[in-house]
């Protein structure tokens, strides 16, 4: 009994002697993608780097009966699939509409635009009065490098200057992509291509 008690006393002493830095901090979590301890509130740059790694563009096996050139958007998994035929697709990471702004349906690509300008709709300005009324295309524009317009809706598949938003539900209903990914998709997609949002 005396040995058992001594063992626990020594173990307690060792635990108390460990420096606090050797223990994981309480305001951090272990991110399995980066294999590092990261703060709960990380910088947009760090969040963007994590999103780039986690949602990296890949050609994958993807079972679909849709013809080549169809875009299938899985908002729950935060991926866009561009079908290549023969059960293959290019998979891209995306950002989607936040709660209350999510949607589903079938549309067609009605227009394509390089470095699109942006005019926030009145409803968006009402929610965010600080927004500019118009912004020309360019690197600071939230629509990013390319835009694919969906039917006659206000929704688009577009780039973003906020890489950290990929993999998250933060938009007003548009589908966001990394700029290099939306350029890649833009170069493959034809006007009239079918888009399925689920």
JSON list of C-alpha atoms in Angstrom, two decimals:
[
{"chain": "A", "resi": 1, "resn": "UNK", "atom": "CA", "xyz": [0.00, 0.00, 0.00]},
{"chain": "A", "resi": 2, "resn": "UNK", "atom": "CA", "xyz": [2.86, 2.35, 0.91]},
{"chain": "A", "resi": 3, "resn": "UNK", "atom": "CA", "xyz": [4.55, 1.72, -2.52]},
{"chain": "A", "resi": 4, "resn": "UNK", "atom": "CA", "xyz": [1.28, 2.41, -4.34]},
{"chain": "A", "resi": 5, "resn": "UNK", "atom": "CA", "xyz": [0.87, 5.73, -2.55]},
{"chain": "A", "resi": 6, "resn": "UNK", "atom": "CA", "xyz": [4.49, 6.71, -3.23]},
{"chain": "A", "resi": 7, "resn": "UNK", "atom": "CA", "xyz": [4.02, 5.96, -6.92]},
{"chain": "A", "resi": 8, "resn": "UNK", "atom": "CA", "xyz": [1.04, 8.31, -7.15]},
{"chain": "A", "resi": 9, "resn": "UNK", "atom": "CA", "xyz": [2.85, 11.04, -5.21]},
{"chain": "A", "resi": 10, "resn": "UNK", "atom": "CA", "xyz": [5.81, 10.89, -7.61]},
{"chain": "A", "resi": 11, "resn": "UNK", "atom": "CA", "xyz": [3.48, 10.94, -10.61]},
{"chain": "A", "resi": 12, "resn": "UNK", "atom": "CA", "xyz": [1.66, 13.98, -9.22]},
{"chain": "A", "resi": 13, "resn": "UNK", "atom": "CA", "xyz": [4.98, 15.76, -8.56]},
{"chain": "A", "resi": 14, "resn": "UNK", "atom": "CA", "xyz": [6.12, 15.11, -12.18]},
{"chain": "A", "resi": 15, "resn": "UNK", "atom": "CA", "xyz": [2.84, 16.39, -13.60]},
{"chain": "A", "resi": 16, "resn": "UNK", "atom": "CA", "xyz": [3.09, 19.57, -11.52]},
{"chain": "A", "resi": 17, "resn": "UNK", "atom": "CA", "xyz": [6.71, 20.08, -12.54]},
{"chain": "A", "resi": 18, "resn": "UNK", "atom": "CA", "xyz": [5.98, 19.99, -16.29]},
{"chain": "A", "resi": 19, "resn": "UNK", "atom": "CA", "xyz": [6.16, 23.44, -17.83]},
{"chain": "A", "resi": 20, "resn": "UNK", "atom": "CA", "xyz": [2.83, 24.79, -19.01]},
{"chain": "A", "resi": 21, "resn": "UNK", "atom": "CA", "xyz": [4.20, 25.08, -22.56]},
{"chain": "A", "resi": 22, "resn": "UNK", "atom": "CA", "xyz": [4.55, 21.30, -22.77]},
{"chain": "A", "resi": 23, "resn": "UNK", "atom": "CA", "xyz": [0.79, 20.90, -22.49]},
{"chain": "A", "resi": 24, "resn": "UNK", "atom": "CA", "xyz": [-1.55, 21.83, -25.31]},
{"chain": "A", "resi": 25, "resn": "UNK", "atom": "CA", "xyz": [-2.91, 25.35, -24.75]},
{"chain": "A", "resi": 26, "resn": "UNK", "atom": "CA", "xyz": [-6.63, 25.56, -24.07]},
{"chain": "A", "resi": 27, "resn": "UNK", "atom": "CA", "xyz": [-7.23, 28.21, -26.75]},
{"chain": "A", "resi": 28, "resn": "UNK", "atom": "CA", "xyz": [-5.84, 25.99, -29.52]},
{"chain": "A", "resi": 29, "resn": "UNK", "atom": "CA", "xyz": [-6.89, 22.84, -31.30]},
{"chain": "A", "resi": 30, "resn": "UNK", "atom": "CA", "xyz": [-4.96, 20.26, -33.29]},
{"chain": "A", "resi": 31, "resn": "UNK", "atom": "CA", "xyz": [-5.67, 20.62, -37.01]},
{"chain": "A", "resi": 32, "resn": "UNK", "atom": "CA", "xyz": [-5.21, 17.24, -38.72]},
{"chain": "A", "resi": 33, "resn": "UNK", "atom": "CA", "xyz": [-4.77, 18.86, -42.15]},
{"chain": "A", "resi": 34, "resn": "UNK", "atom": "CA", "xyz": [-1.79, 21.04, -41.21]},
{"chain": "A", "resi": 35, "resn": "UNK", "atom": "CA", "xyz": [-0.74, 18.66, -38.38]},
{"chain": "A", "resi": 36, "resn": "UNK", "atom": "CA", "xyz": [-0.24, 21.67, -36.11]},
{"chain": "A", "resi": 37, "resn": "UNK", "atom": "CA", "xyz": [-1.81, 23.28, -33.07]},
{"chain": "A", "resi": 38, "resn": "UNK", "atom": "CA", "xyz": [-3.80, 26.28, -34.29]},
{"chain": "A", "resi": 39, "resn": "UNK", "atom": "CA", "xyz": [-5.70, 28.99, -32.46]},
{"chain": "A", "resi": 40, "resn": "UNK", "atom": "CA", "xyz": [-9.47, 29.02, -32.52]},
{"chain": "A", "resi": 41, "resn": "UNK", "atom": "CA", "xyz": [-9.30, 32.43, -34.15]},
{"chain": "A", "resi": 42, "resn": "UNK", "atom": "CA", "xyz": [-6.61, 32.19, -36.75]},
{"chain": "A", "resi": 43, "resn": "UNK", "atom": "CA", "xyz": [-5.59, 34.82, -39.23]},
{"chain": "A", "resi": 44, "resn": "UNK", "atom": "CA", "xyz": [-7.35, 34.93, -42.61]},
{"chain": "A", "resi": 45, "resn": "UNK", "atom": "CA", "xyz": [-4.02, 34.05, -44.25]},
{"chain": "A", "resi": 46, "resn": "UNK", "atom": "CA", "xyz": [-3.60, 30.92, -42.12]},
{"chain": "A", "resi": 47, "resn": "UNK", "atom": "CA", "xyz": [-7.24, 29.92, -42.66]},
{"chain": "A", "resi": 48, "resn": "UNK", "atom": "CA", "xyz": [-6.74, 30.42, -46.41]},
{"chain": "A", "resi": 49, "resn": "UNK", "atom": "CA", "xyz": [-3.65, 28.20, -46.41]},
{"chain": "A", "resi": 50, "resn": "UNK", "atom": "CA", "xyz": [-5.56, 25.47, -44.57]},
{"chain": "A", "resi": 51, "resn": "UNK", "atom": "CA", "xyz": [-8.49, 25.74, -47.01]},
{"chain": "A", "resi": 52, "resn": "UNK", "atom": "CA", "xyz": [-6.11, 25.56, -49.98]},
{"chain": "A", "resi": 53, "resn": "UNK", "atom": "CA", "xyz": [-4.65, 22.30, -48.69]},
{"chain": "A", "resi": 54, "resn": "UNK", "atom": "CA", "xyz": [-7.91, 20.70, -47.57]},
{"chain": "A", "resi": 55, "resn": "UNK", "atom": "CA", "xyz": [-9.91, 21.66, -50.67]},
{"chain": "A", "resi": 56, "resn": "UNK", "atom": "CA", "xyz": [-7.19, 21.16, -53.27]},
{"chain": "A", "resi": 57, "resn": "UNK", "atom": "CA", "xyz": [-8.41, 20.60, -56.85]},
{"chain": "A", "resi": 58, "resn": "UNK", "atom": "CA", "xyz": [-8.28, 16.93, -57.85]},
{"chain": "A", "resi": 59, "resn": "UNK", "atom": "CA", "xyz": [-9.43, 14.65, -60.65]},
{"chain": "A", "resi": 60, "resn": "UNK", "atom": "CA", "xyz": [-11.33, 11.83, -58.97]},
{"chain": "A", "resi": 61, "resn": "UNK", "atom": "CA", "xyz": [-13.61, 8.84, -59.54]},
{"chain": "A", "resi": 62, "resn": "UNK", "atom": "CA", "xyz": [-17.14, 10.26, -59.43]},
{"chain": "A", "resi": 63, "resn": "UNK", "atom": "CA", "xyz": [-20.15, 8.13, -60.26]},
{"chain": "A", "resi": 64, "resn": "UNK", "atom": "CA", "xyz": [-22.62, 10.16, -62.29]},
{"chain": "A", "resi": 65, "resn": "UNK", "atom": "CA", "xyz": [-25.05, 9.64, -65.15]},
{"chain": "A", "resi": 66, "resn": "UNK", "atom": "CA", "xyz": [-24.73, 13.30, -66.15]},
{"chain": "A", "resi": 67, "resn": "UNK", "atom": "CA", "xyz": [-22.98, 14.04, -69.46]},
{"chain": "A", "resi": 68, "resn": "UNK", "atom": "CA", "xyz": [-19.48, 15.43, -69.72]},
{"chain": "A", "resi": 69, "resn": "UNK", "atom": "CA", "xyz": [-19.39, 19.16, -68.96]},
{"chain": "A", "resi": 70, "resn": "UNK", "atom": "CA", "xyz": [-22.10, 19.12, -66.27]},
{"chain": "A", "resi": 71, "resn": "UNK", "atom": "CA", "xyz": [-21.40, 20.99, -63.03]},
{"chain": "A", "resi": 72, "resn": "UNK", "atom": "CA", "xyz": [-22.68, 19.33, -59.86]},
{"chain": "A", "resi": 73, "resn": "UNK", "atom": "CA", "xyz": [-22.47, 21.37, -56.66]},
{"chain": "A", "resi": 74, "resn": "UNK", "atom": "CA", "xyz": [-22.70, 19.55, -53.32]},
{"chain": "A", "resi": 75, "resn": "UNK", "atom": "CA", "xyz": [-23.26, 22.39, -50.86]},
{"chain": "A", "resi": 76, "resn": "UNK", "atom": "CA", "xyz": [-23.22, 20.07, -47.83]},
{"chain": "A", "resi": 77, "resn": "UNK", "atom": "CA", "xyz": [-19.78, 18.68, -48.62]},
{"chain": "A", "resi": 78, "resn": "UNK", "atom": "CA", "xyz": [-18.50, 22.02, -49.99]},
{"chain": "A", "resi": 79, "resn": "UNK", "atom": "CA", "xyz": [-17.38, 20.59, -53.34]},
{"chain": "A", "resi": 80, "resn": "UNK", "atom": "CA", "xyz": [-18.12, 21.39, -56.98]},
{"chain": "A", "resi": 81, "resn": "UNK", "atom": "CA", "xyz": [-17.70, 18.57, -59.51]},
{"chain": "A", "resi": 82, "resn": "UNK", "atom": "CA", "xyz": [-17.07, 19.17, -63.20]},
{"chain": "A", "resi": 83, "resn": "UNK", "atom": "CA", "xyz": [-17.93, 15.89, -64.95]},
{"chain": "A", "resi": 84, "resn": "UNK", "atom": "CA", "xyz": [-15.43, 14.49, -67.44]},
{"chain": "A", "resi": 85, "resn": "UNK", "atom": "CA", "xyz": [-17.41, 11.38, -68.43]},
{"chain": "A", "resi": 86, "resn": "UNK", "atom": "CA", "xyz": [-16.55, 7.74, -67.68]},
{"chain": "A", "resi": 87, "resn": "UNK", "atom": "CA", "xyz": [-17.26, 8.31, -63.96]},
{"chain": "A", "resi": 88, "resn": "UNK", "atom": "CA", "xyz": [-14.47, 10.91, -63.63]},
{"chain": "A", "resi": 89, "resn": "UNK", "atom": "CA", "xyz": [-14.73, 14.50, -62.46]},
{"chain": "A", "resi": 90, "resn": "UNK", "atom": "CA", "xyz": [-12.59, 17.42, -61.41]},
{"chain": "A", "resi": 91, "resn": "UNK", "atom": "CA", "xyz": [-13.41, 18.22, -57.77]},
{"chain": "A", "resi": 92, "resn": "UNK", "atom": "CA", "xyz": [-13.02, 21.78, -56.49]},
{"chain": "A", "resi": 93, "resn": "UNK", "atom": "CA", "xyz": [-13.45, 23.14, -52.97]},
{"chain": "A", "resi": 94, "resn": "UNK", "atom": "CA", "xyz": [-16.11, 25.84, -52.63]},
{"chain": "A", "resi": 95, "resn": "UNK", "atom": "CA", "xyz": [-17.70, 28.30, -50.23]},
{"chain": "A", "resi": 96, "resn": "UNK", "atom": "CA", "xyz": [-21.51, 28.30, -50.13]},
{"chain": "A", "resi": 97, "resn": "UNK", "atom": "CA", "xyz": [-24.50, 30.32, -48.94]},
{"chain": "A", "resi": 98, "resn": "UNK", "atom": "CA", "xyz": [-24.77, 30.85, -45.21]},
{"chain": "A", "resi": 99, "resn": "UNK", "atom": "CA", "xyz": [-27.87, 29.77, -43.30]},
{"chain": "A", "resi": 100, "resn": "UNK", "atom": "CA", "xyz": [-30.93, 31.34, -44.85]},
{"chain": "A", "resi": 101, "resn": "UNK", "atom": "CA", "xyz": [-29.09, 31.95, -48.15]},
{"chain": "A", "resi": 102, "resn": "UNK", "atom": "CA", "xyz": [-28.58, 28.36, -49.21]},
{"chain": "A", "resi": 103, "resn": "UNK", "atom": "CA", "xyz": [-30.51, 27.06, -52.21]},
{"chain": "A", "resi": 104, "resn": "UNK", "atom": "CA", "xyz": [-30.78, 24.12, -54.56]},
{"chain": "A", "resi": 105, "resn": "UNK", "atom": "CA", "xyz": [-32.00, 23.60, -58.10]},
{"chain": "A", "resi": 106, "resn": "UNK", "atom": "CA", "xyz": [-30.96, 23.23, -61.72]},
{"chain": "A", "resi": 107, "resn": "UNK", "atom": "CA", "xyz": [-29.68, 26.14, -63.81]},
{"chain": "A", "resi": 108, "resn": "UNK", "atom": "CA", "xyz": [-27.56, 26.68, -66.91]},
{"chain": "A", "resi": 109, "resn": "UNK", "atom": "CA", "xyz": [-24.48, 28.83, -67.39]},
{"chain": "A", "resi": 110, "resn": "UNK", "atom": "CA", "xyz": [-25.96, 31.91, -69.05]},
{"chain": "A", "resi": 111, "resn": "UNK", "atom": "CA", "xyz": [-22.87, 34.12, -69.20]},
{"chain": "A", "resi": 112, "resn": "UNK", "atom": "CA", "xyz": [-19.12, 34.09, -68.49]},
{"chain": "A", "resi": 113, "resn": "UNK", "atom": "CA", "xyz": [-17.08, 37.11, -67.43]},
{"chain": "A", "resi": 114, "resn": "UNK", "atom": "CA", "xyz": [-13.38, 37.74, -66.75]},
{"chain": "A", "resi": 115, "resn": "UNK", "atom": "CA", "xyz": [-12.66, 40.04, -63.79]},
{"chain": "A", "resi": 116, "resn": "UNK", "atom": "CA", "xyz": [-16.35, 40.90, -63.32]},
{"chain": "A", "resi": 117, "resn": "UNK", "atom": "CA", "xyz": [-17.50, 44.15, -61.79]},
{"chain": "A", "resi": 118, "resn": "UNK", "atom": "CA", "xyz": [-19.78, 43.95, -58.75]},
{"chain": "A", "resi": 119, "resn": "UNK", "atom": "CA", "xyz": [-22.94, 45.87, -57.93]},
{"chain": "A", "resi": 120, "resn": "UNK", "atom": "CA", "xyz": [-24.38, 44.63, -54.62]},
{"chain": "A", "resi": 121, "resn": "UNK", "atom": "CA", "xyz": [-28.16, 44.16, -54.81]},
{"chain": "A", "resi": 122, "resn": "UNK", "atom": "CA", "xyz": [-30.33, 46.48, -52.65]},
{"chain": "A", "resi": 123, "resn": "UNK", "atom": "CA", "xyz": [-31.09, 43.66, -50.17]},
{"chain": "A", "resi": 124, "resn": "UNK", "atom": "CA", "xyz": [-27.38, 43.17, -49.53]},
{"chain": "A", "resi": 125, "resn": "UNK", "atom": "CA", "xyz": [-26.81, 46.91, -49.07]},
{"chain": "A", "resi": 126, "resn": "UNK", "atom": "CA", "xyz": [-29.68, 46.95, -46.60]},
{"chain": "A", "resi": 127, "resn": "UNK", "atom": "CA", "xyz": [-27.95, 44.21, -44.57]},
{"chain": "A", "resi": 128, "resn": "UNK", "atom": "CA", "xyz": [-24.50, 45.77, -44.95]},
{"chain": "A", "resi": 129, "resn": "UNK", "atom": "CA", "xyz": [-24.79, 49.56, -45.48]},
{"chain": "A", "resi": 130, "resn": "UNK", "atom": "CA", "xyz": [-20.98, 49.99, -45.60]},
{"chain": "A", "resi": 131, "resn": "UNK", "atom": "CA", "xyz": [-20.70, 48.11, -48.91]},
{"chain": "A", "resi": 132, "resn": "UNK", "atom": "CA", "xyz": [-19.68, 50.08, -52.00]},
{"chain": "A", "resi": 133, "resn": "UNK", "atom": "CA", "xyz": [-22.49, 50.65, -54.49]},
{"chain": "A", "resi": 134, "resn": "UNK", "atom": "CA", "xyz": [-20.22, 49.51, -57.34]},
{"chain": "A", "resi": 135, "resn": "UNK", "atom": "CA", "xyz": [-16.81, 47.92, -57.58]},
{"chain": "A", "resi": 136, "resn": "UNK", "atom": "CA", "xyz": [-14.86, 47.47, -60.83]},
{"chain": "A", "resi": 137, "resn": "UNK", "atom": "CA", "xyz": [-13.26, 44.12, -61.59]},
{"chain": "A", "resi": 138, "resn": "UNK", "atom": "CA", "xyz": [-9.83, 43.47, -60.12]},
{"chain": "A", "resi": 139, "resn": "UNK", "atom": "CA", "xyz": [-7.96, 41.69, -57.32]},
{"chain": "A", "resi": 140, "resn": "UNK", "atom": "CA", "xyz": [-9.85, 43.51, -54.53]},
{"chain": "A", "resi": 141, "resn": "UNK", "atom": "CA", "xyz": [-13.27, 42.70, -55.99]},
{"chain": "A", "resi": 142, "resn": "UNK", "atom": "CA", "xyz": [-15.09, 39.99, -53.98]},
{"chain": "A", "resi": 143, "resn": "UNK", "atom": "CA", "xyz": [-16.17, 38.22, -57.21]},
{"chain": "A", "resi": 144, "resn": "UNK", "atom": "CA", "xyz": [-12.55, 37.37, -57.94]},
{"chain": "A", "resi": 145, "resn": "UNK", "atom": "CA", "xyz": [-10.97, 36.55, -61.28]},
{"chain": "A", "resi": 146, "resn": "UNK", "atom": "CA", "xyz": [-13.93, 34.97, -63.10]},
{"chain": "A", "resi": 147, "resn": "UNK", "atom": "CA", "xyz": [-17.71, 34.62, -62.84]},
{"chain": "A", "resi": 148, "resn": "UNK", "atom": "CA", "xyz": [-20.09, 32.07, -64.31]},
{"chain": "A", "resi": 149, "resn": "UNK", "atom": "CA", "xyz": [-23.66, 33.40, -64.20]},
{"chain": "A", "resi": 150, "resn": "UNK", "atom": "CA", "xyz": [-26.46, 30.96, -63.36]},
{"chain": "A", "resi": 151, "resn": "UNK", "atom": "CA", "xyz": [-29.54, 31.39, -65.54]},
{"chain": "A", "resi": 152, "resn": "UNK", "atom": "CA", "xyz": [-31.45, 34.60, -64.85]},
{"chain": "A", "resi": 153, "resn": "UNK", "atom": "CA", "xyz": [-30.74, 34.45, -61.11]},
{"chain": "A", "resi": 154, "resn": "UNK", "atom": "CA", "xyz": [-28.42, 36.78, -59.20]},
{"chain": "A", "resi": 155, "resn": "UNK", "atom": "CA", "xyz": [-26.32, 33.74, -58.27]},
{"chain": "A", "resi": 156, "resn": "UNK", "atom": "CA", "xyz": [-22.90, 33.07, -59.73]},
{"chain": "A", "resi": 157, "resn": "UNK", "atom": "CA", "xyz": [-20.04, 30.67, -59.44]},
{"chain": "A", "resi": 158, "resn": "UNK", "atom": "CA", "xyz": [-17.16, 33.07, -58.93]},
{"chain": "A", "resi": 159, "resn": "UNK", "atom": "CA", "xyz": [-13.67, 33.52, -57.55]},
{"chain": "A", "resi": 160, "resn": "UNK", "atom": "CA", "xyz": [-12.92, 35.19, -54.25]},
{"chain": "A", "resi": 161, "resn": "UNK", "atom": "CA", "xyz": [-10.30, 37.39, -52.65]},
{"chain": "A", "resi": 162, "resn": "UNK", "atom": "CA", "xyz": [-11.11, 35.66, -49.33]},
{"chain": "A", "resi": 163, "resn": "UNK", "atom": "CA", "xyz": [-9.43, 32.25, -49.56]},
{"chain": "A", "resi": 164, "resn": "UNK", "atom": "CA", "xyz": [-10.38, 31.54, -45.93]},
{"chain": "A", "resi": 165, "resn": "UNK", "atom": "CA", "xyz": [-14.06, 31.31, -47.00]},
{"chain": "A", "resi": 166, "resn": "UNK", "atom": "CA", "xyz": [-13.54, 28.10, -49.02]},
{"chain": "A", "resi": 167, "resn": "UNK", "atom": "CA", "xyz": [-15.14, 25.21, -47.17]},
{"chain": "A", "resi": 168, "resn": "UNK", "atom": "CA", "xyz": [-17.48, 27.52, -45.25]},
{"chain": "A", "resi": 169, "resn": "UNK", "atom": "CA", "xyz": [-21.08, 28.68, -45.49]},
{"chain": "A", "resi": 170, "resn": "UNK", "atom": "CA", "xyz": [-20.61, 32.46, -45.58]},
{"chain": "A", "resi": 171, "resn": "UNK", "atom": "CA", "xyz": [-21.90, 33.85, -48.89]},
{"chain": "A", "resi": 172, "resn": "UNK", "atom": "CA", "xyz": [-25.25, 35.36, -49.85]},
{"chain": "A", "resi": 173, "resn": "UNK", "atom": "CA", "xyz": [-25.97, 32.33, -52.03]},
{"chain": "A", "resi": 174, "resn": "UNK", "atom": "CA", "xyz": [-23.20, 32.47, -54.63]},
{"chain": "A", "resi": 175, "resn": "UNK", "atom": "CA", "xyz": [-20.69, 29.65, -54.97]},
{"chain": "A", "resi": 176, "resn": "UNK", "atom": "CA", "xyz": [-17.14, 30.81, -54.20]},
{"chain": "A", "resi": 177, "resn": "UNK", "atom": "CA", "xyz": [-13.96, 29.22, -55.52]},
{"chain": "A", "resi": 178, "resn": "UNK", "atom": "CA", "xyz": [-10.26, 29.93, -55.23]},
{"chain": "A", "resi": 179, "resn": "UNK", "atom": "CA", "xyz": [-9.28, 32.25, -58.09]},
{"chain": "A", "resi": 180, "resn": "UNK", "atom": "CA", "xyz": [-6.99, 29.68, -59.74]},
{"chain": "A", "resi": 181, "resn": "UNK", "atom": "CA", "xyz": [-9.79, 27.10, -59.54]},
{"chain": "A", "resi": 182, "resn": "UNK", "atom": "CA", "xyz": [-12.48, 29.34, -61.04]},
{"chain": "A", "resi": 183, "resn": "UNK", "atom": "CA", "xyz": [-10.08, 30.23, -63.88]},
{"chain": "A", "resi": 184, "resn": "UNK", "atom": "CA", "xyz": [-9.53, 26.50, -64.49]},
{"chain": "A", "resi": 185, "resn": "UNK", "atom": "CA", "xyz": [-13.28, 25.82, -64.50]},
{"chain": "A", "resi": 186, "resn": "UNK", "atom": "CA", "xyz": [-14.05, 28.92, -66.62]},
{"chain": "A", "resi": 187, "resn": "UNK", "atom": "CA", "xyz": [-11.65, 27.70, -69.31]},
{"chain": "A", "resi": 188, "resn": "UNK", "atom": "CA", "xyz": [-13.49, 24.34, -69.57]},
{"chain": "A", "resi": 189, "resn": "UNK", "atom": "CA", "xyz": [-17.16, 25.32, -69.22]},
{"chain": "A", "resi": 190, "resn": "UNK", "atom": "CA", "xyz": [-19.40, 26.25, -72.12]},
{"chain": "A", "resi": 191, "resn": "UNK", "atom": "CA", "xyz": [-22.33, 28.66, -72.00]},
{"chain": "A", "resi": 192, "resn": "UNK", "atom": "CA", "xyz": [-25.44, 26.51, -71.67]},
{"chain": "A", "resi": 193, "resn": "UNK", "atom": "CA", "xyz": [-23.73, 23.94, -69.43]},
{"chain": "A", "resi": 194, "resn": "UNK", "atom": "CA", "xyz": [-26.07, 22.32, -66.91]},
{"chain": "A", "resi": 195, "resn": "UNK", "atom": "CA", "xyz": [-25.51, 23.19, -63.24]},
{"chain": "A", "resi": 196, "resn": "UNK", "atom": "CA", "xyz": [-27.08, 21.05, -60.50]},
{"chain": "A", "resi": 197, "resn": "UNK", "atom": "CA", "xyz": [-27.03, 22.52, -56.99]},
{"chain": "A", "resi": 198, "resn": "UNK", "atom": "CA", "xyz": [-27.93, 20.11, -54.20]}
]
